[in-house]
XYZ file of C-alpha atoms in Angstrom:
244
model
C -35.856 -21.053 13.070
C -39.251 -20.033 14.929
C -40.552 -22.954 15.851
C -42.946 -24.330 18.986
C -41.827 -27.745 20.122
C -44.573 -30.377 21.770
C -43.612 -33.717 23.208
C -46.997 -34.975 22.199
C -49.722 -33.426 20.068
C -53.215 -34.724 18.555
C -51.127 -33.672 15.293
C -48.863 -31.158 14.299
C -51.503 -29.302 11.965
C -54.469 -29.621 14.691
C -51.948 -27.410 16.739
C -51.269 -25.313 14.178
C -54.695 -24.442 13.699
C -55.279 -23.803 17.390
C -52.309 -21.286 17.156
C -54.126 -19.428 13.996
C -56.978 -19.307 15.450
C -55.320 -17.518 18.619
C -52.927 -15.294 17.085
C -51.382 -14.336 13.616
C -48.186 -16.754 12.979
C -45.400 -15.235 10.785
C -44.617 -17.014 7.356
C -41.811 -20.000 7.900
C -43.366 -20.483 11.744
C -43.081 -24.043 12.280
C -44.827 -26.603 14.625
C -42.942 -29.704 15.822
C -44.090 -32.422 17.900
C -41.871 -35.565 18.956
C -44.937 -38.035 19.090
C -48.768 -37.344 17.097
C -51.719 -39.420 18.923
C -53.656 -39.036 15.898
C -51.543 -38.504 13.174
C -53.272 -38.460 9.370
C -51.595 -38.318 6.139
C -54.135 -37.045 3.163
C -58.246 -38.719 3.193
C -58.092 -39.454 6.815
C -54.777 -42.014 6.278
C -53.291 -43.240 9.551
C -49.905 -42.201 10.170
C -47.586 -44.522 12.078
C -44.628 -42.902 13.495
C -42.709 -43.671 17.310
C -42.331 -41.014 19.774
C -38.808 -39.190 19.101
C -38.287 -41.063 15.620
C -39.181 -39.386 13.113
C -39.827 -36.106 11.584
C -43.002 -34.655 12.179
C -43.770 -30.704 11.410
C -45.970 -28.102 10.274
C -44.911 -25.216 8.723
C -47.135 -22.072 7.723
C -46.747 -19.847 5.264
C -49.410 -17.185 3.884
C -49.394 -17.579 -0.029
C -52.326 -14.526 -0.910
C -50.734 -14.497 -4.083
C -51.799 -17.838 -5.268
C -54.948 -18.175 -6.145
C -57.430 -20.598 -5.198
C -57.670 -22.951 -8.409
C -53.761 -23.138 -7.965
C -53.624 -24.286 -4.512
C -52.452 -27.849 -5.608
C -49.200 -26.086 -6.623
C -48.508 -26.075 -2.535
C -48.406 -29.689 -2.865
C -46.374 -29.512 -5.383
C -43.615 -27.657 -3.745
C -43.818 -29.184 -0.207
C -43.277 -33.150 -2.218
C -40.009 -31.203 -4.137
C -38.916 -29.656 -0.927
C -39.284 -33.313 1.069
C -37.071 -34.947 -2.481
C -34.507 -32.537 -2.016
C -33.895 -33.158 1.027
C -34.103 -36.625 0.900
C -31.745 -36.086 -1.953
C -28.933 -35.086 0.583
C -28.977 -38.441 2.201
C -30.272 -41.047 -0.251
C -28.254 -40.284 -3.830
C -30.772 -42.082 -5.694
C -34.555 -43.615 -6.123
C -35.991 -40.639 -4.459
C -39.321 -40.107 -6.646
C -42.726 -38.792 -5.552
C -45.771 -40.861 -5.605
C -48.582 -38.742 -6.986
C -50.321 -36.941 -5.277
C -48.527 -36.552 -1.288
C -45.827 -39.535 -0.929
C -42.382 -39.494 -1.402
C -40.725 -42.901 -2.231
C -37.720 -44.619 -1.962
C -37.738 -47.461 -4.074
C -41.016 -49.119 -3.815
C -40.631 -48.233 -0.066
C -42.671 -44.943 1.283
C -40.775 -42.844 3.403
C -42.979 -39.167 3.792
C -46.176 -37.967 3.593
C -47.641 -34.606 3.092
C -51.239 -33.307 4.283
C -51.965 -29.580 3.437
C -54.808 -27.644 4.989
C -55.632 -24.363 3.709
C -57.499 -21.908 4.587
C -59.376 -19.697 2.124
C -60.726 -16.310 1.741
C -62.670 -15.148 -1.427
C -60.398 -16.337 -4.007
C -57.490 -16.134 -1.935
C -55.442 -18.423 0.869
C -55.400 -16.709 3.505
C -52.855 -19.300 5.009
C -51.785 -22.487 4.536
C -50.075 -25.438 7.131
C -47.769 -27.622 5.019
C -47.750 -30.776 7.745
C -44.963 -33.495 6.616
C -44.181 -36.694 7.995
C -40.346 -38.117 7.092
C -38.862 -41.766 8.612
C -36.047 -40.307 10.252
C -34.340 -43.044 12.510
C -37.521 -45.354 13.274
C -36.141 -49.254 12.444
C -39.449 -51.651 12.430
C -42.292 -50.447 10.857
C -45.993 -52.423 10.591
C -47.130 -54.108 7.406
C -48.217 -51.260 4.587
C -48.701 -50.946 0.962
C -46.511 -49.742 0.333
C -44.162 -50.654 2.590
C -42.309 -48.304 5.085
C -38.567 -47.352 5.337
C -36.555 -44.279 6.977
C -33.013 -42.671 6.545
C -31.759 -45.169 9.386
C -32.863 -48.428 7.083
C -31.257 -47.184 4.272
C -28.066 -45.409 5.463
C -27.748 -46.700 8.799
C -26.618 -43.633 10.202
C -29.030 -41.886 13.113
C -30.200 -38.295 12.314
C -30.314 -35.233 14.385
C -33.926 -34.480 14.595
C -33.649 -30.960 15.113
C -30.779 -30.456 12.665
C -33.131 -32.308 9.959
C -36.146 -30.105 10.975
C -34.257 -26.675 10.039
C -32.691 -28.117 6.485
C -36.273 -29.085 5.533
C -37.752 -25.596 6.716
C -34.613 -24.577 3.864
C -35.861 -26.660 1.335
C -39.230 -25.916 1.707
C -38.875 -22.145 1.791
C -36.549 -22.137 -1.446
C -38.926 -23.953 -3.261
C -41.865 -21.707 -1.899
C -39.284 -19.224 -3.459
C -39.688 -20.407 -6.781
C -43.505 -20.224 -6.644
C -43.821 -16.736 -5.171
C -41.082 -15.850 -8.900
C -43.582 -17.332 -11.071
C -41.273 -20.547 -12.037
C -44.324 -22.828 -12.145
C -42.670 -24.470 -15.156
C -39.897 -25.262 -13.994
C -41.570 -26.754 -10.120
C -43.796 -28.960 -13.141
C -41.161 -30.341 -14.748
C -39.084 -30.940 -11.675
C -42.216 -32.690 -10.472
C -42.685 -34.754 -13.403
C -38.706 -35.653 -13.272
C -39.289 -37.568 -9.939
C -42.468 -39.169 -10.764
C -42.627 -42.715 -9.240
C -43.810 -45.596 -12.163
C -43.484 -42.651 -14.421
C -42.666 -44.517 -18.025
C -43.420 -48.365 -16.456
C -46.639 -50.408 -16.446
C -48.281 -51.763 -14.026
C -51.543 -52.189 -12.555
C -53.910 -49.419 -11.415
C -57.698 -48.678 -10.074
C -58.714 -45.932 -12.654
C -62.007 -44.371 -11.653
C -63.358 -47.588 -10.288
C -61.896 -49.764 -13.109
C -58.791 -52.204 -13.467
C -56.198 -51.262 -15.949
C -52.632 -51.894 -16.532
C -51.098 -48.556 -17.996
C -47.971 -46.413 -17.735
C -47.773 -43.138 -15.695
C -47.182 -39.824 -18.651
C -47.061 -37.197 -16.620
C -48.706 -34.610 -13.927
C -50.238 -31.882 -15.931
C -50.327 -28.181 -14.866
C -53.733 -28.457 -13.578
C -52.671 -31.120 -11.025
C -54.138 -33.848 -12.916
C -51.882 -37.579 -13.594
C -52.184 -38.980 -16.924
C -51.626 -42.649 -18.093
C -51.811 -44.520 -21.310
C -52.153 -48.083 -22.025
C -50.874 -49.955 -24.716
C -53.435 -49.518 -27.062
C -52.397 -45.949 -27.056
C -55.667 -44.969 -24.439
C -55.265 -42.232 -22.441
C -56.478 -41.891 -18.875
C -56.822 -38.539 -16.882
C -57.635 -38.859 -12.933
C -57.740 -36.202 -10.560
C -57.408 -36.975 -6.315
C -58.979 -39.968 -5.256
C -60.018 -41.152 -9.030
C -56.244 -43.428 -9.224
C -55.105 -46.049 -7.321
C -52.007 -47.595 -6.605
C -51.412 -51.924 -6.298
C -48.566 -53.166 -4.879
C -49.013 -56.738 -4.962
């Protein structure tokens, strides 16, 4: 694996950026930091994670032949590529939470934050940075809540070790997108979809409603319906999730 290891970064996609900006990176290249001072997960979220605990990485790949308008399809892949490996250790309750966690449970255990960089209507590259609870034990207060590998198996994980079976993951699902199996990433996608099917309370587009997830829709979009049979489309920032 091709990677650049930090004992302590701003974040693993700040230094990725620095790198681009020095010096072409090949496709897989991967940033890896034991501790992130300023951490984010996607809209400026904090993200909590103790120095050698956890996985945190960036990995870059140059997709030119995605265009622009599909770019949420990178997002797609990277929350697959976190499940499936998740799937190796956790058997079941792995879903993603539309549109960048992955959840076990009702517990979060990853994030995803992907910064692209565009060209025309091309990417010219793209930094994938995840976040996954390895072996951390006490997290703060959340909603949702925290949890890593350790809490749920309590076995403790070989950081590197988990570092190169995610880079796997990640690159076999980037595999599928560069074949053109966009259906098949979608309905994989939808077949992990956390609340997908139950109702519960939501903040649609500034309203309160109670309503059932449907389904993520090609175009990136989540849809719910309530019980009256009304349907509700919301792109990024235009759903949110209660917990209480």
């Amino acid at each position: 694996m091709n990677e650049q290891f930090f004992s302590e970064v701003d974040s693993t996609n700040e230094e990725a950026k620095k790198m681009l900006a020095k010096a072409k990176l090949e496709e897989g290249f991967v940033i890896r930091a034991s501790f992130q001072t300023q951490g984010k997960g996607q809209f400026g979220a904090v993200w909590e994670s103790r120095k050698g605990k956890n996985l945190l990485m960036s990995i870059v790949l140059i997709p030119s032949f995605l265009a622009v308008e599909k770019q949420y399809y990178l997002n797609r892949i990277a929350a697959l590529a976190v499940a499936d490996f998740l799937c190796l250790h956790v058997a079941d309750d792995v879903k993603i939470k539309w549109p960048n966690d992955v959840m076990v449970g009702s517990e979060k255990i990853a994030g995803i934050l992907i910064e692209n960089t565009v060209q025309g209507n091309k990417i010219e590259h793209s930094i994938i940075g995840i976040g996954i609870n390895i072996n951390q034990v006490k997290f703060q207060k959340y909603s949702p809540a925290a949890t890593s590998l350790y809490n749920l198996t309590y076995r403790e994980f070989d950081l590197e070790q988990c570092a190169l079976v995610f880079q796997k993951c990640l690159l076999n699902r980037y595999k599928q997108l560069k074949e053109g199996l966009e259906k098949i990433l979608l309905s994989n996608f939808n077949a992990l979809l956390f609340r997908k099917g139950e109702e519960f309370a939501y903040a649609v587009k500034g309203g309160k409603v109670k309503a059932s997830i449907v389904e993520v829709t090609d175009s990136g979009t989540i849809v719910l319906q309530d019980k009256s049979g009304k349907v509700f489309e919301c792109g990024n920032k235009e759903l949110e999730y209660k917990f209480d």
